[in-house]
mmCIF file of N, CA and C in Angstrom:
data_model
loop_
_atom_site.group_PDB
_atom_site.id
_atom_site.type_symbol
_atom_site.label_atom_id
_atom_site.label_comp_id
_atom_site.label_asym_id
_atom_site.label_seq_id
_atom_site.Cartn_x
_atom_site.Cartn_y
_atom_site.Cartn_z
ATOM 1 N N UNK A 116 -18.193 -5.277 16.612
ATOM 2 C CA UNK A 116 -18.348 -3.920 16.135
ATOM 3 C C UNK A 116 -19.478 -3.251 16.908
ATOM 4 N N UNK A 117 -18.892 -1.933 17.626
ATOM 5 C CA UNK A 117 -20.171 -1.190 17.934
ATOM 6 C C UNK A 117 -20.734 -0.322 17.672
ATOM 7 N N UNK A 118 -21.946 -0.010 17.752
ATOM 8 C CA UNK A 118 -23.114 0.879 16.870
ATOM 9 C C UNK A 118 -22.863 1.863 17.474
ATOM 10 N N UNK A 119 -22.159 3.325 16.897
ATOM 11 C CA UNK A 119 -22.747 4.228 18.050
ATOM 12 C C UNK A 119 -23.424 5.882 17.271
ATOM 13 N N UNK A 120 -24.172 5.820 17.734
ATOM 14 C CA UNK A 120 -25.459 5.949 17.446
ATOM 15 C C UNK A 120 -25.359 7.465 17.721
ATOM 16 N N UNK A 121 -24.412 8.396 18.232
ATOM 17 C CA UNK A 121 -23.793 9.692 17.919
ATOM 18 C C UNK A 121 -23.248 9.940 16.647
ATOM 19 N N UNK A 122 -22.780 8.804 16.068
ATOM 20 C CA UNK A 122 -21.977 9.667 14.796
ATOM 21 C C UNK A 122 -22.616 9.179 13.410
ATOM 22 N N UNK A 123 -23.779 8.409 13.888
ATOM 23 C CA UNK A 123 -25.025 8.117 13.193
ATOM 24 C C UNK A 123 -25.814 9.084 13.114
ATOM 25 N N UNK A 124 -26.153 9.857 14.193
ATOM 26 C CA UNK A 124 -27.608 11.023 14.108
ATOM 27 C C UNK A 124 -26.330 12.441 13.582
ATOM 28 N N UNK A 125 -25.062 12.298 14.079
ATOM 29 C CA UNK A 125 -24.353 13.455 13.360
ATOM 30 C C UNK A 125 -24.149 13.571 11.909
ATOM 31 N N UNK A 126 -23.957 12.506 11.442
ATOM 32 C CA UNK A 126 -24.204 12.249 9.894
ATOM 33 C C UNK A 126 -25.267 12.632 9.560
ATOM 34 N N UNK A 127 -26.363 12.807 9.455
ATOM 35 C CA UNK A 127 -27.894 12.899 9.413
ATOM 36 C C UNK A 127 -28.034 14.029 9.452
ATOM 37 N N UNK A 128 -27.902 14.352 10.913
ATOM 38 C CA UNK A 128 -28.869 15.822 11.248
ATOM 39 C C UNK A 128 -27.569 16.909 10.761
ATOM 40 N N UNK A 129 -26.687 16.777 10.774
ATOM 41 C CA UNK A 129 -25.574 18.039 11.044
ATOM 42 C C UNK A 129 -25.760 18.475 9.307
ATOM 43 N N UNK A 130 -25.858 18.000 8.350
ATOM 44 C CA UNK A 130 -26.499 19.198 7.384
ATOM 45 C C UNK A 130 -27.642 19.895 7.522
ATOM 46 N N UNK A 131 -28.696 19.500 8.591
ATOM 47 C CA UNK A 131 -29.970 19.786 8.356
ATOM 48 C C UNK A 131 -29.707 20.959 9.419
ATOM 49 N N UNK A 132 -29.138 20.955 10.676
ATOM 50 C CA UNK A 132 -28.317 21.654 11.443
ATOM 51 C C UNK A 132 -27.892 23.045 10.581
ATOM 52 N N UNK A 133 -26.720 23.080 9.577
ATOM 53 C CA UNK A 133 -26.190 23.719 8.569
ATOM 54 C C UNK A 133 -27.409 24.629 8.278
ATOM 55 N N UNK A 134 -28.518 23.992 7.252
ATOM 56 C CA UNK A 134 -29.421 24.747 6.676
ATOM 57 C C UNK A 134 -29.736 25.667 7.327
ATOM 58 N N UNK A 135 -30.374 25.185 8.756
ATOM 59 C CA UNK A 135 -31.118 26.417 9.274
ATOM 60 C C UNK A 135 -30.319 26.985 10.034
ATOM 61 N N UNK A 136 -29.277 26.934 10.078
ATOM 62 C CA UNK A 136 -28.670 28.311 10.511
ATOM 63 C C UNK A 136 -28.535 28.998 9.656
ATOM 64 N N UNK A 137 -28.423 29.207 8.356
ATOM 65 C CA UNK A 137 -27.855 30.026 7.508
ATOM 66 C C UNK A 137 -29.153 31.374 7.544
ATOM 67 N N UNK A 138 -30.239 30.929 7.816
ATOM 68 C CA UNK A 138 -31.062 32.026 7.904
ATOM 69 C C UNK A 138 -32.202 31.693 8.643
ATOM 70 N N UNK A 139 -32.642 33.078 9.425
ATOM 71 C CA UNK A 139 -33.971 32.700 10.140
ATOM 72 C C UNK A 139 -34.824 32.421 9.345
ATOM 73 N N UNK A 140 -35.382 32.569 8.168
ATOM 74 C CA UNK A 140 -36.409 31.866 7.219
ATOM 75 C C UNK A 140 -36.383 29.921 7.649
ATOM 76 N N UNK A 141 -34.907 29.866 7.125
ATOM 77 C CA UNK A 141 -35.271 28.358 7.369
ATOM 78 C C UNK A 141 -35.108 27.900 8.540
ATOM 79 N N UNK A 142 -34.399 28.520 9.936
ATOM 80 C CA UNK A 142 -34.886 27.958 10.773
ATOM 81 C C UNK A 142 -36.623 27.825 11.401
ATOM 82 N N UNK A 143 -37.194 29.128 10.870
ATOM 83 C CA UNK A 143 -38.454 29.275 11.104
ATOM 84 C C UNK A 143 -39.504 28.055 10.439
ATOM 85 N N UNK A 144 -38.795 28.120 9.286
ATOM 86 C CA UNK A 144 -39.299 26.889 8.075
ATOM 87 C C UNK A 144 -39.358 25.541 8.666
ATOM 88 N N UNK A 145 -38.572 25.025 9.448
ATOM 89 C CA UNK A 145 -38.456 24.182 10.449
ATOM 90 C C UNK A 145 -39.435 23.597 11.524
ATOM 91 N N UNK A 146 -39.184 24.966 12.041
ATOM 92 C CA UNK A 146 -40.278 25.099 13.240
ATOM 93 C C UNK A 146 -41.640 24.636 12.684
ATOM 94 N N UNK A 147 -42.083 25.418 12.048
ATOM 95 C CA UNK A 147 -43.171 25.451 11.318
ATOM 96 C C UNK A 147 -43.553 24.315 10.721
ATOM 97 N N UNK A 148 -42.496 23.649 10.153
ATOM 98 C CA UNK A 148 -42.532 22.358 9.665
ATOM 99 C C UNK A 148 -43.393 21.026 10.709
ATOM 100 N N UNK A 149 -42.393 21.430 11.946
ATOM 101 C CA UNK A 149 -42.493 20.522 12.898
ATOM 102 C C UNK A 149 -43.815 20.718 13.559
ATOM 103 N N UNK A 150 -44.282 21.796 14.334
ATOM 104 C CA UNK A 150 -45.045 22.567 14.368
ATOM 105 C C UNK A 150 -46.440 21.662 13.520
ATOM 106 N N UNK A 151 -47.044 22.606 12.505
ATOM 107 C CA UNK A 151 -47.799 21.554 11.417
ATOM 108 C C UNK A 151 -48.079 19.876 11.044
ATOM 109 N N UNK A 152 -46.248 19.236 11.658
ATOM 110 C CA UNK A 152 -47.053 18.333 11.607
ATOM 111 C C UNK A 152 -47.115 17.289 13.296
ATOM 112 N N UNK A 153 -46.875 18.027 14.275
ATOM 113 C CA UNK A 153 -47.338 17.389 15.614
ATOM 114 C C UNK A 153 -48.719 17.906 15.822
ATOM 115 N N UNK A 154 -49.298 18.876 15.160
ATOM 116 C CA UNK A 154 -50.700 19.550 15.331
ATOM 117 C C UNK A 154 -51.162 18.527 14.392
ATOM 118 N N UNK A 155 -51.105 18.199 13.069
ATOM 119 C CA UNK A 155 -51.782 17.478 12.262
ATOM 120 C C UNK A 155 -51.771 16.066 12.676
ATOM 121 N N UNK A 156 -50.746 15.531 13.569
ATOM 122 C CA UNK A 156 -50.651 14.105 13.794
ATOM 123 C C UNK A 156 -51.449 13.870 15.355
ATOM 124 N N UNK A 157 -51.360 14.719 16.213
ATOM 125 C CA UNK A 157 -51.979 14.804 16.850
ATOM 126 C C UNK A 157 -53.945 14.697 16.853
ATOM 127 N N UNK A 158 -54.268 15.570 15.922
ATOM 128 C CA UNK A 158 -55.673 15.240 15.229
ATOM 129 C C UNK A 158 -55.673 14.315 14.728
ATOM 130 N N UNK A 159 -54.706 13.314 13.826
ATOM 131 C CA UNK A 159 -55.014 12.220 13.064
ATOM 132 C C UNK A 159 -55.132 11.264 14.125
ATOM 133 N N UNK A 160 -54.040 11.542 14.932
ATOM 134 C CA UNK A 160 -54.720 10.211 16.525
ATOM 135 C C UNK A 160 -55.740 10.642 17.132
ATOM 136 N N UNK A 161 -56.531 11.557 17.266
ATOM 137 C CA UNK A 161 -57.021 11.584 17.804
ATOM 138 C C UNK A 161 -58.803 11.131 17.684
ATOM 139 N N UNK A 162 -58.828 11.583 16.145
ATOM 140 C CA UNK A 162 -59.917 10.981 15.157
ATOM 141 C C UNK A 162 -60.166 9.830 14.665
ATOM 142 N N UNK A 163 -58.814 8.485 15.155
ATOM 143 C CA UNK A 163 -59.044 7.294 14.826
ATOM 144 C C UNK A 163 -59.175 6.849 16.262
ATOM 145 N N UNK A 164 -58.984 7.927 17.555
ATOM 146 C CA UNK A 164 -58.896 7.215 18.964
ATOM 147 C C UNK A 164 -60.465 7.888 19.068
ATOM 148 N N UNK A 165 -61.336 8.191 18.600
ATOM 149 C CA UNK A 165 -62.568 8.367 18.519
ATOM 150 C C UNK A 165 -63.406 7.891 17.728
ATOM 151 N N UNK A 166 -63.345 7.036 16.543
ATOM 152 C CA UNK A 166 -63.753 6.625 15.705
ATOM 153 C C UNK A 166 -63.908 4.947 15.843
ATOM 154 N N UNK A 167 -62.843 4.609 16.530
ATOM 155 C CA UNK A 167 -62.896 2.989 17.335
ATOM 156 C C UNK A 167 -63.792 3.129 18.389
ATOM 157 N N UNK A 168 -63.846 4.304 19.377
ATOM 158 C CA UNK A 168 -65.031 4.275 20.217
ATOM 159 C C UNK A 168 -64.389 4.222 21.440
ATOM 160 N N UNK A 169 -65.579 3.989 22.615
ATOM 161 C CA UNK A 169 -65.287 4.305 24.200
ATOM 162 C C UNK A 169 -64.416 3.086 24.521
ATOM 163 N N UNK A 170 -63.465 3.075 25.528
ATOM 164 C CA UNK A 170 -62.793 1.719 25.862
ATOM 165 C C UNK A 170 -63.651 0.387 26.227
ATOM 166 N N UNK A 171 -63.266 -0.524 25.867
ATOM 167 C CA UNK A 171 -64.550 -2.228 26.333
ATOM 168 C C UNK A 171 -63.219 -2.616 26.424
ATOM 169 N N UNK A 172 -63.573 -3.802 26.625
ATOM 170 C CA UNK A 172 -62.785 -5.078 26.496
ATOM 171 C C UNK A 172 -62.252 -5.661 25.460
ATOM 172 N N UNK A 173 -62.986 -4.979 23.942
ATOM 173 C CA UNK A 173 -62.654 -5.401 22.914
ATOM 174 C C UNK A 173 -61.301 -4.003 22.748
ATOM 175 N N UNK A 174 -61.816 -3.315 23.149
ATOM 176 C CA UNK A 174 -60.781 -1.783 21.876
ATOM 177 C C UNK A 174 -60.060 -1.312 22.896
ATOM 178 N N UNK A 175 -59.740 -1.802 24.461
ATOM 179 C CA UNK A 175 -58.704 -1.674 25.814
ATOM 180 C C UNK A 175 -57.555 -2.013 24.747
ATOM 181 N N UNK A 176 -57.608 -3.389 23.905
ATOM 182 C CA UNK A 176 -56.339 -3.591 23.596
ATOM 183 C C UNK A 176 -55.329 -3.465 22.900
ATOM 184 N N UNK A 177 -56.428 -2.424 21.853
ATOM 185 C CA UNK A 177 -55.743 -1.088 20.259
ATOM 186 C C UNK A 177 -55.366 -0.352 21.204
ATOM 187 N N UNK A 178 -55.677 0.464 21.937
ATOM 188 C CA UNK A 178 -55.080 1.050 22.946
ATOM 189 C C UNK A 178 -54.105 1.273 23.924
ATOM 190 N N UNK A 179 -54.228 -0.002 23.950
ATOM 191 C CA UNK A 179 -52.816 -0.343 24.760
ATOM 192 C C UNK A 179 -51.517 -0.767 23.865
ATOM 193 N N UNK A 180 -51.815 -1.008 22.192
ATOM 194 C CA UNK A 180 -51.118 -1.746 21.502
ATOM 195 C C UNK A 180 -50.251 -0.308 20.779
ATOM 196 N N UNK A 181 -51.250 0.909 20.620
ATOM 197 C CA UNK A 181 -51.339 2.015 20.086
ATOM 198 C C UNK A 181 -50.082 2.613 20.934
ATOM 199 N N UNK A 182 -50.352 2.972 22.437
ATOM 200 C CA UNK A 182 -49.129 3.252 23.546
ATOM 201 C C UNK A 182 -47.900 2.466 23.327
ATOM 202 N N UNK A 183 -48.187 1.454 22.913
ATOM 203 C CA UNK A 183 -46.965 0.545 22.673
ATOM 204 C C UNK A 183 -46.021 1.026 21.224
ATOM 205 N N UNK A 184 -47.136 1.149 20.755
ATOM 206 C CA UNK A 184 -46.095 1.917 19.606
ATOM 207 C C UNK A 184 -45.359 3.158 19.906
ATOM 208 N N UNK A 185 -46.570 4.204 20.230
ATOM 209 C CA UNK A 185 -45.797 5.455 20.762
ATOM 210 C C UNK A 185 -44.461 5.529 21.514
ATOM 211 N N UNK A 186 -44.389 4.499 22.577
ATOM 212 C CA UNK A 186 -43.469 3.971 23.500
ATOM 213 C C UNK A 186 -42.305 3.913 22.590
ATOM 214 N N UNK A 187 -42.601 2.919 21.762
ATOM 215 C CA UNK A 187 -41.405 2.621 20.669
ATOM 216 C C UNK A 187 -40.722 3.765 20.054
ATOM 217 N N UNK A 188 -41.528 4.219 19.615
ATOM 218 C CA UNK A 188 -41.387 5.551 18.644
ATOM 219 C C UNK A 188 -40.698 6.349 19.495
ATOM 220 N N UNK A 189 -40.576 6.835 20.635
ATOM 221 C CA UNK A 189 -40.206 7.708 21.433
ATOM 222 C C UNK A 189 -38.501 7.360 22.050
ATOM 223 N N UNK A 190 -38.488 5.698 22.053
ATOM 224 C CA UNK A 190 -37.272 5.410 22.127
ATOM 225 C C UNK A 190 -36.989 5.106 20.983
ATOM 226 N N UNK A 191 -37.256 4.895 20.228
ATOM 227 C CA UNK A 191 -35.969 5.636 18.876
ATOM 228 C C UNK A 191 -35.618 6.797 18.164
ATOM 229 N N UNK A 192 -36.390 7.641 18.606
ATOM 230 C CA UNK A 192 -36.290 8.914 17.803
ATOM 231 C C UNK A 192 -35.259 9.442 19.405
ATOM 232 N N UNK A 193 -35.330 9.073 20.446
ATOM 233 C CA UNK A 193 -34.437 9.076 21.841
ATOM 234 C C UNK A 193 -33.092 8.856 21.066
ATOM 235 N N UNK A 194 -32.864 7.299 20.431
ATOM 236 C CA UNK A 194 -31.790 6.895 20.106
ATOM 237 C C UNK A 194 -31.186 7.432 18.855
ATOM 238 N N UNK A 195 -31.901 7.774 18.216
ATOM 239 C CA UNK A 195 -31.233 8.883 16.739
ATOM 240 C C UNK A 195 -31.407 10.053 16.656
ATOM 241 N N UNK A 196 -31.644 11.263 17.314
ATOM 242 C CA UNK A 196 -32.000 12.562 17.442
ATOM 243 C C UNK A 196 -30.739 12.814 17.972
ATOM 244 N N UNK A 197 -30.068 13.752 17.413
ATOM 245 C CA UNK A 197 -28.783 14.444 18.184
ATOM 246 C C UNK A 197 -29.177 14.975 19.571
ATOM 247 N N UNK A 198 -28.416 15.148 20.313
ATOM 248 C CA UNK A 198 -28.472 15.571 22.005
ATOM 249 C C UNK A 198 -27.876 16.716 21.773
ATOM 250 N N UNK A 199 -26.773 16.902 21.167
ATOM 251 C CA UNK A 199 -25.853 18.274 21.641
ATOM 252 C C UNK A 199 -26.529 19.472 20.737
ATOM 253 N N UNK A 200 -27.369 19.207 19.665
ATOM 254 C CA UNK A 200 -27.548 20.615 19.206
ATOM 255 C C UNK A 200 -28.941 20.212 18.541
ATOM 256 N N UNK A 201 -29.949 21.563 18.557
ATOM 257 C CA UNK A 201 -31.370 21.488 18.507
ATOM 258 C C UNK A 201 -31.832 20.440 19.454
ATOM 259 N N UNK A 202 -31.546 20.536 20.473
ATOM 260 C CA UNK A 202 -32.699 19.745 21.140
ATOM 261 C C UNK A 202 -34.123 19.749 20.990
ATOM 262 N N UNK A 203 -34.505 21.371 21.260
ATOM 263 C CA UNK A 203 -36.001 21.694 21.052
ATOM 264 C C UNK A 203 -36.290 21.617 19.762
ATOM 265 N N UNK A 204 -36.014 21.508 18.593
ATOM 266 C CA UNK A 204 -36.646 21.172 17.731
ATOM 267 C C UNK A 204 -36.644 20.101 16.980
ATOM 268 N N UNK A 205 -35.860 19.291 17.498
ATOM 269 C CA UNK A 205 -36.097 17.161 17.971
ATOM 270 C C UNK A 205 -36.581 16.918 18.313
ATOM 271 N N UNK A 206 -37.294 17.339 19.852
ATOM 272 C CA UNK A 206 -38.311 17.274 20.483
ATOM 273 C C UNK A 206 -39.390 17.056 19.994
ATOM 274 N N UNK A 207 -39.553 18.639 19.388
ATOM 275 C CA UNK A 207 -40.859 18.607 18.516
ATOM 276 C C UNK A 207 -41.625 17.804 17.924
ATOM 277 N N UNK A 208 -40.409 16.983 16.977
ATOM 278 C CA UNK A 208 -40.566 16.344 16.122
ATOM 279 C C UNK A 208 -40.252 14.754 16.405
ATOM 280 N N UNK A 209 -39.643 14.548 17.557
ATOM 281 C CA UNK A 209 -39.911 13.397 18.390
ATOM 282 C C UNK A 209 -41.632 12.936 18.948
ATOM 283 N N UNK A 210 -41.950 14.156 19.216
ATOM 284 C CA UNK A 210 -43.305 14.014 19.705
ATOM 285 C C UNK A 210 -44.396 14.178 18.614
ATOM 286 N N UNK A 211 -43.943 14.877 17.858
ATOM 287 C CA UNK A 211 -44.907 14.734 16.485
ATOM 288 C C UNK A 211 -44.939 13.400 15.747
ATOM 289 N N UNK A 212 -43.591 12.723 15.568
ATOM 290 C CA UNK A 212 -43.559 11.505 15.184
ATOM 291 C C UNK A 212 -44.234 10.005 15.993
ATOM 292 N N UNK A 213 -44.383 10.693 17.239
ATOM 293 C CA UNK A 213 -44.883 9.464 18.254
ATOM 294 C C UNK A 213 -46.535 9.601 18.335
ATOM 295 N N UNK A 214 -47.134 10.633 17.725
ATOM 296 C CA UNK A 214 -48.453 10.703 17.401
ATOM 297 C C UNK A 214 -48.964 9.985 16.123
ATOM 298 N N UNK A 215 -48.290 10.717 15.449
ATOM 299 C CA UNK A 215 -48.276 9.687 14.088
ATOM 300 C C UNK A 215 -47.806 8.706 14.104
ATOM 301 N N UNK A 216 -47.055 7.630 14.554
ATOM 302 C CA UNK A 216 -47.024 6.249 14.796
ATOM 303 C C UNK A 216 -47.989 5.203 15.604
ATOM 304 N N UNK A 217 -49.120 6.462 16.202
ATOM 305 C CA UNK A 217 -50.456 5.967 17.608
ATOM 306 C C UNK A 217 -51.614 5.886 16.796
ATOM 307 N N UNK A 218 -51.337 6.950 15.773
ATOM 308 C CA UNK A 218 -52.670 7.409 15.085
ATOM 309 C C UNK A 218 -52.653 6.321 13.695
ATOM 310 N N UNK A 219 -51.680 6.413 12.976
ATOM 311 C CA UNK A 219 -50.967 5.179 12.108
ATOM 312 C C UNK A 219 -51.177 3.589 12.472
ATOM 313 N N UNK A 220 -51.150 3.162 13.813
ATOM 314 C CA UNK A 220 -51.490 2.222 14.739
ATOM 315 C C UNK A 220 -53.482 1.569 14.539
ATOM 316 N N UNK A 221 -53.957 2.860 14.577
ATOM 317 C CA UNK A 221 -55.192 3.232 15.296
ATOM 318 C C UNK A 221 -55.961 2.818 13.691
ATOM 319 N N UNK A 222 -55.054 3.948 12.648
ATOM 320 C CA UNK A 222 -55.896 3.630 11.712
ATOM 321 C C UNK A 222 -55.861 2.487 11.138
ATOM 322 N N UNK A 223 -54.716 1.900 11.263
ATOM 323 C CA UNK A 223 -54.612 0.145 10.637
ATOM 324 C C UNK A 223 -55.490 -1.096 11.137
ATOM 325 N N UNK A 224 -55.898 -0.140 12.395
ATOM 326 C CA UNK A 224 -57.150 -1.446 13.542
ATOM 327 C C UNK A 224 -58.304 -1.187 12.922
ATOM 328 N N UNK A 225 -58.549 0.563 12.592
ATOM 329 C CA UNK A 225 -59.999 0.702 12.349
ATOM 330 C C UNK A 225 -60.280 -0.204 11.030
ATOM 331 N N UNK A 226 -58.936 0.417 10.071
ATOM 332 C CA UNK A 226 -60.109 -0.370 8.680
ATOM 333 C C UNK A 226 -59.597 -1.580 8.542
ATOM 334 N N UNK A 227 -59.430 -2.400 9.484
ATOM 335 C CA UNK A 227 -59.305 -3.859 9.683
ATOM 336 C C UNK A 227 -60.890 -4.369 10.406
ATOM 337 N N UNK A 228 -61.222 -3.374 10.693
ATOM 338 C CA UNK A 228 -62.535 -3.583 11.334
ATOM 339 C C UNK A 228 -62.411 -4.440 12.446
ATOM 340 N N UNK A 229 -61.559 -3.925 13.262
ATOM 341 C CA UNK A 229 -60.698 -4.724 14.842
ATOM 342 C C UNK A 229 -61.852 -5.558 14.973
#
């Protein structure tokens, strides 16, 4: 049996698709959505990638472990994000989600006290 992974993200996204067309409110609502939270996830990595401190030898490897997630994150939201419709605002939220999975990363090292 094979996975395919188009009529997986069409199941999914194609009501969410629906919604915001029905009016610019909610496509805007969207945006905004997405928007808010790649700005907010973005600061949340960025305050735990400052809070661990300057790169050593010890915190090179949250860092590199942190990218590794992002990496991840980026190929799966690749593999379940529809292609044929909203791209740009998958995107968004592809990249908003791959911050918050770095920063999510970051904060699980800090209060482990790496």
């Amino acid at each position: 049996m094979q996975i395919n992974f188009s009529d997986i993200s069409n199941a999914i996204f194609y009501p969410l698709k629906s919604w915001a067309e029905q009016s610019t409110g909610n496509w805007n609502l969207l945006i905004g959505f997405g928007f808010l939270l790649l700005m907010s996830s973005a600061i949340f990595a960025y305050v735990f990638y400052k809070k661990i401190g300057k790169e050593d030898e010890r915190t090179n490897s949250i860092f590199l472990k942190s990218s590794y997630c992002m990496l991840w994150a980026i190929i799966l939201c690749d593999l379940i994000f529809p292609k044929d419709y909203m791209w740009t605002i998958f995107f968004l939220f592809k990249y908003a989600l791959t911050f918050l999975a770095g920063g999510i990363y970051l904060a699980i090292q800090y209060k482990k006290g790496f």
